[in-house]
Each structure stands twice: as structure tokens, then as C-alpha cells.
Amino acid sequence: MKISIASDHAGFEQKQGLVDYLVAQGHDVIDRGPDSDERVDYPDYAALVARDVAGVLVCGTGIGMAAAANKVRGIRAVNVVTPRFAELSREHNDANIVALSGRFVDVDVNRAILDAFLATPFGEGRHAGRVEKIKALEEG
Ligand code: RB5
């Protein structure tokens, strides 16, 4: 699977590890940066991944990344701290970006979150109409 990933300075260390983890699983990973843990503004990196339309973002909490990415049309970014929420965000909400916490969630939990996010299909059925209503909100 093609997966775009980025972080800010607070998520940089985990992002590096998660890139290696995803590559080892055979994914085609696009690393949108940054290349160091120098201080940066997370909306700049959220925008890069959001414009790729699917991916992984890591900042201190994941909250700012999700908020910024959700400003881009077509994005349903979710700030997830448990694997179960990752499954539900795919199954019920057809989330296309997972925003992780690099400061408050261990990297092994974030790996499990990524596994769940990538492995879970959208549930369709009763959820499809609700996701269509989210999309309709973009039309104003
Ligand atoms: C950076 O200090 C921090 O604000 C950022 O990584 C993120 O947690 C914002 O939501």
C-alpha cells in the first residue's frame, strides 16, 4: 500500500521508527518530512500528507495534526490512541489519515494502531450514508 507520513519535531523520532516499520512490511512509504527534530509548525506537514489523501501524521498529541489535516477537502483525519479506536475509525468513519501522539503514546502501541488502521476496511452499510453526510458538510 502507498502510505504518506509526516511529523513535527515532537513526532519526529517516532515517525522515523514508523517509516522503518511500514517499509519492513512492504508498504510504499512517502516520507514528507521533516528530516530532523528541529522545531517546525505541524500544519505545514499536515498539509503535505493531507494533499496525498491518505496517510499517517505524528505530533506531540496528534490533535493539532488532525485539526489541520481536516481543513483539507476530502480528509477525515482521526487522532487515535488505542488500536480499537483505529479499527472503529476505519469501519465506521472511513478515516483516511491517522494522527498519532509521539509524546504520550508508546511507539509499540502506535505500531499496533497503525496495523489496525491499515488492516480494517470501511464497513459500508449503515455507515456509508453517515460518511456521505460528513462529505456533504464540505459543500456548505
Ligand atoms: C508542539 O509543541 C506541539 O504543540 C505539537 O506537536 C502538537 O502536539 C500539537 O497538537
Tab-separated table of C-alpha atoms and ligand atoms in Angstrom:
chain	number	residue	atom	x	y	z
A	1	MET	CA	0.000	0.000	0.000
A	2	LYS	CA	1.171	3.546	-0.716
A	3	ILE	CA	1.335	5.450	2.601
A	4	SER	CA	2.298	9.079	3.129
A	5	ILE	CA	3.764	10.027	6.529
A	6	ALA	CA	4.990	13.185	8.262
A	7	SER	CA	5.508	14.625	11.725
A	8	ASP	CA	6.573	17.766	13.520
A	9	HIS	CA	9.589	17.961	15.871
A	10	ALA	CA	7.591	16.313	18.661
A	11	GLY	CA	6.708	13.345	16.483
A	12	PHE	CA	9.959	13.115	14.540
A	13	GLU	CA	11.601	10.279	16.477
A	14	GLN	CA	8.518	8.055	16.314
A	15	LYS	CA	7.958	8.967	12.664
A	16	GLN	CA	11.425	7.691	11.779
A	17	GLY	CA	10.738	4.375	13.504
A	18	LEU	CA	7.297	4.061	11.961
A	19	VAL	CA	8.725	4.659	8.458
A	20	ASP	CA	11.091	1.704	9.005
A	21	TYR	CA	8.229	-0.382	10.404
A	22	LEU	CA	5.980	0.287	7.404
A	23	VAL	CA	8.774	-0.257	4.861
A	24	ALA	CA	9.625	-3.602	6.520
A	25	GLN	CA	6.006	-4.620	5.978
A	26	GLY	CA	6.383	-3.955	2.256
A	27	HIS	CA	4.493	-0.664	2.053
A	28	ASP	CA	5.489	2.024	-0.422
A	29	VAL	CA	6.170	4.848	2.072
A	30	ILE	CA	6.354	8.519	1.093
A	31	ASP	CA	8.194	10.357	3.886
A	32	ARG	CA	7.044	14.004	3.719
A	33	GLY	CA	9.456	15.050	6.454
A	34	PRO	CA	10.810	16.699	8.398
A	35	ASP	CA	14.379	15.384	8.132
A	36	SER	CA	15.395	16.394	11.664
A	37	ASP	CA	13.869	17.217	15.045
A	38	GLU	CA	14.376	20.939	14.530
A	39	ARG	CA	11.287	22.886	15.602
A	40	VAL	CA	8.670	23.159	12.824
A	41	ASP	CA	4.964	24.059	12.581
A	42	TYR	CA	2.773	20.945	12.350
A	43	PRO	CA	0.160	22.452	9.959
A	44	ASP	CA	2.819	22.657	7.230
A	45	TYR	CA	3.392	18.896	7.456
A	46	ALA	CA	-0.277	18.034	7.951
A	47	ALA	CA	-0.976	19.804	4.651
A	48	LEU	CA	1.610	17.726	2.788
A	49	VAL	CA	0.112	14.402	3.886
A	50	ALA	CA	-3.494	15.628	3.595
A	51	ARG	CA	-2.917	16.540	-0.042
A	52	ASP	CA	-1.760	12.962	-0.650
A	53	VAL	CA	-5.211	11.959	0.674
A	54	ALA	CA	-4.140	9.015	2.833
A	55	GLY	CA	-1.519	8.711	5.463
A	56	VAL	CA	-0.001	8.962	8.900
A	57	LEU	CA	0.833	12.073	10.924
A	58	VAL	CA	2.717	12.281	14.222
A	59	CYS	CA	2.995	15.290	16.536
A	60	GLY	CA	3.094	15.666	20.313
A	61	THR	CA	-0.528	14.697	20.842
A	62	GLY	CA	-1.828	14.078	17.306
A	63	ILE	CA	-4.507	16.697	17.988
A	64	GLY	CA	-3.040	19.599	16.021
A	65	MET	CA	-2.176	17.363	13.086
A	66	ALA	CA	-5.736	16.030	12.886
A	67	ALA	CA	-7.243	19.504	13.194
A	68	ALA	CA	-5.005	20.874	10.431
A	69	ALA	CA	-5.430	17.911	8.066
A	70	ASN	CA	-9.219	18.081	8.452
A	71	LYS	CA	-9.172	21.533	6.835
A	72	VAL	CA	-8.251	19.879	3.533
A	73	ARG	CA	-11.185	18.800	1.362
A	74	GLY	CA	-11.862	15.057	1.434
A	75	ILE	CA	-9.853	14.399	4.572
A	76	ARG	CA	-11.217	12.510	7.552
A	77	ALA	CA	-8.269	12.603	9.947
A	78	VAL	CA	-8.576	10.956	13.345
A	79	ASN	CA	-6.486	11.377	16.471
A	80	VAL	CA	-6.226	7.824	17.778
A	81	VAL	CA	-4.650	6.481	20.978
A	82	THR	CA	-5.874	2.862	21.002
A	83	PRO	CA	-5.925	0.113	18.348
A	84	ARG	CA	-9.683	-0.357	18.881
A	85	PHE	CA	-10.360	3.282	18.044
A	86	ALA	CA	-8.197	2.838	14.927
A	87	GLU	CA	-10.435	-0.063	13.826
A	88	LEU	CA	-13.615	1.885	14.536
A	89	SER	CA	-12.344	4.980	12.731
A	90	ARG	CA	-11.891	2.876	9.589
A	91	GLU	CA	-15.002	0.717	9.972
A	92	HIS	CA	-17.475	3.481	10.888
A	93	ASN	CA	-15.894	6.727	9.652
A	94	ASP	CA	-13.784	5.647	6.658
A	95	ALA	CA	-10.931	7.698	8.131
A	96	ASN	CA	-8.136	8.336	5.648
A	97	ILE	CA	-5.494	9.841	7.936
A	98	VAL	CA	-4.439	8.617	11.374
A	99	ALA	CA	-2.834	11.244	13.612
A	100	LEU	CA	-0.641	9.743	16.332
A	101	SER	CA	0.834	11.069	19.565
A	102	GLY	CA	4.626	10.893	19.611
A	103	ARG	CA	4.864	12.151	23.201
A	104	PHE	CA	2.109	10.376	25.116
A	105	VAL	CA	1.692	7.022	23.359
A	106	ASP	CA	4.474	4.400	23.220
A	107	VAL	CA	5.791	3.511	19.791
A	108	ASP	CA	4.735	-0.139	20.171
A	109	VAL	CA	1.140	0.984	20.800
A	110	ASN	CA	1.381	3.309	17.797
A	111	ARG	CA	2.595	0.356	15.688
A	112	ALA	CA	-0.455	-1.633	16.809
A	113	ILE	CA	-2.665	1.371	15.993
A	114	LEU	CA	-1.139	1.551	12.510
A	115	ASP	CA	-1.612	-2.196	11.987
A	116	ALA	CA	-5.289	-1.901	12.932
A	117	PHE	CA	-5.820	1.234	10.848
A	118	LEU	CA	-4.272	-0.302	7.724
A	119	ALA	CA	-5.929	-3.696	8.101
A	120	THR	CA	-9.519	-2.559	8.698
A	121	PRO	CA	-11.809	-1.889	5.729
A	122	PHE	CA	-14.663	0.597	5.743
A	123	GLY	CA	-17.808	-1.128	6.977
A	124	GLU	CA	-20.124	0.367	4.310
A	125	GLY	CA	-23.830	-0.453	5.096
A	126	ARG	CA	-25.349	1.926	7.632
A	127	HIS	CA	-22.051	3.807	7.904
A	128	ALA	CA	-21.957	4.806	4.237
A	129	GLY	CA	-24.819	7.309	4.471
A	130	ARG	CA	-23.277	8.921	7.536
A	131	VAL	CA	-19.926	9.375	5.837
A	132	GLU	CA	-21.788	10.863	2.851
A	133	LYS	CA	-23.304	13.368	5.310
A	134	ILE	CA	-19.797	14.306	6.508
A	135	LYS	CA	-18.793	14.862	2.886
A	136	ALA	CA	-21.917	16.977	2.326
A	137	LEU	CA	-20.814	19.307	5.134
A	138	GLU	CA	-17.924	20.339	2.883
A	139	GLU	CA	-20.447	21.630	0.365
A	140	GLY	CA	-21.696	24.168	2.918
B	1	RB5	C1	4.456	21.041	19.709
B	1	RB5	O1	4.946	21.534	20.890
B	1	RB5	C2	3.037	20.511	19.909
B	1	RB5	O2	2.170	21.582	20.111
B	1	RB5	C3	2.605	19.706	18.703
B	1	RB5	O3	3.499	18.658	18.492
B	1	RB5	C4	1.244	19.033	18.778
B	1	RB5	O4	1.083	18.268	19.930
B	1	RB5	C5	0.072	19.892	18.543
B	1	RB5	O5	-1.072	19.437	18.548
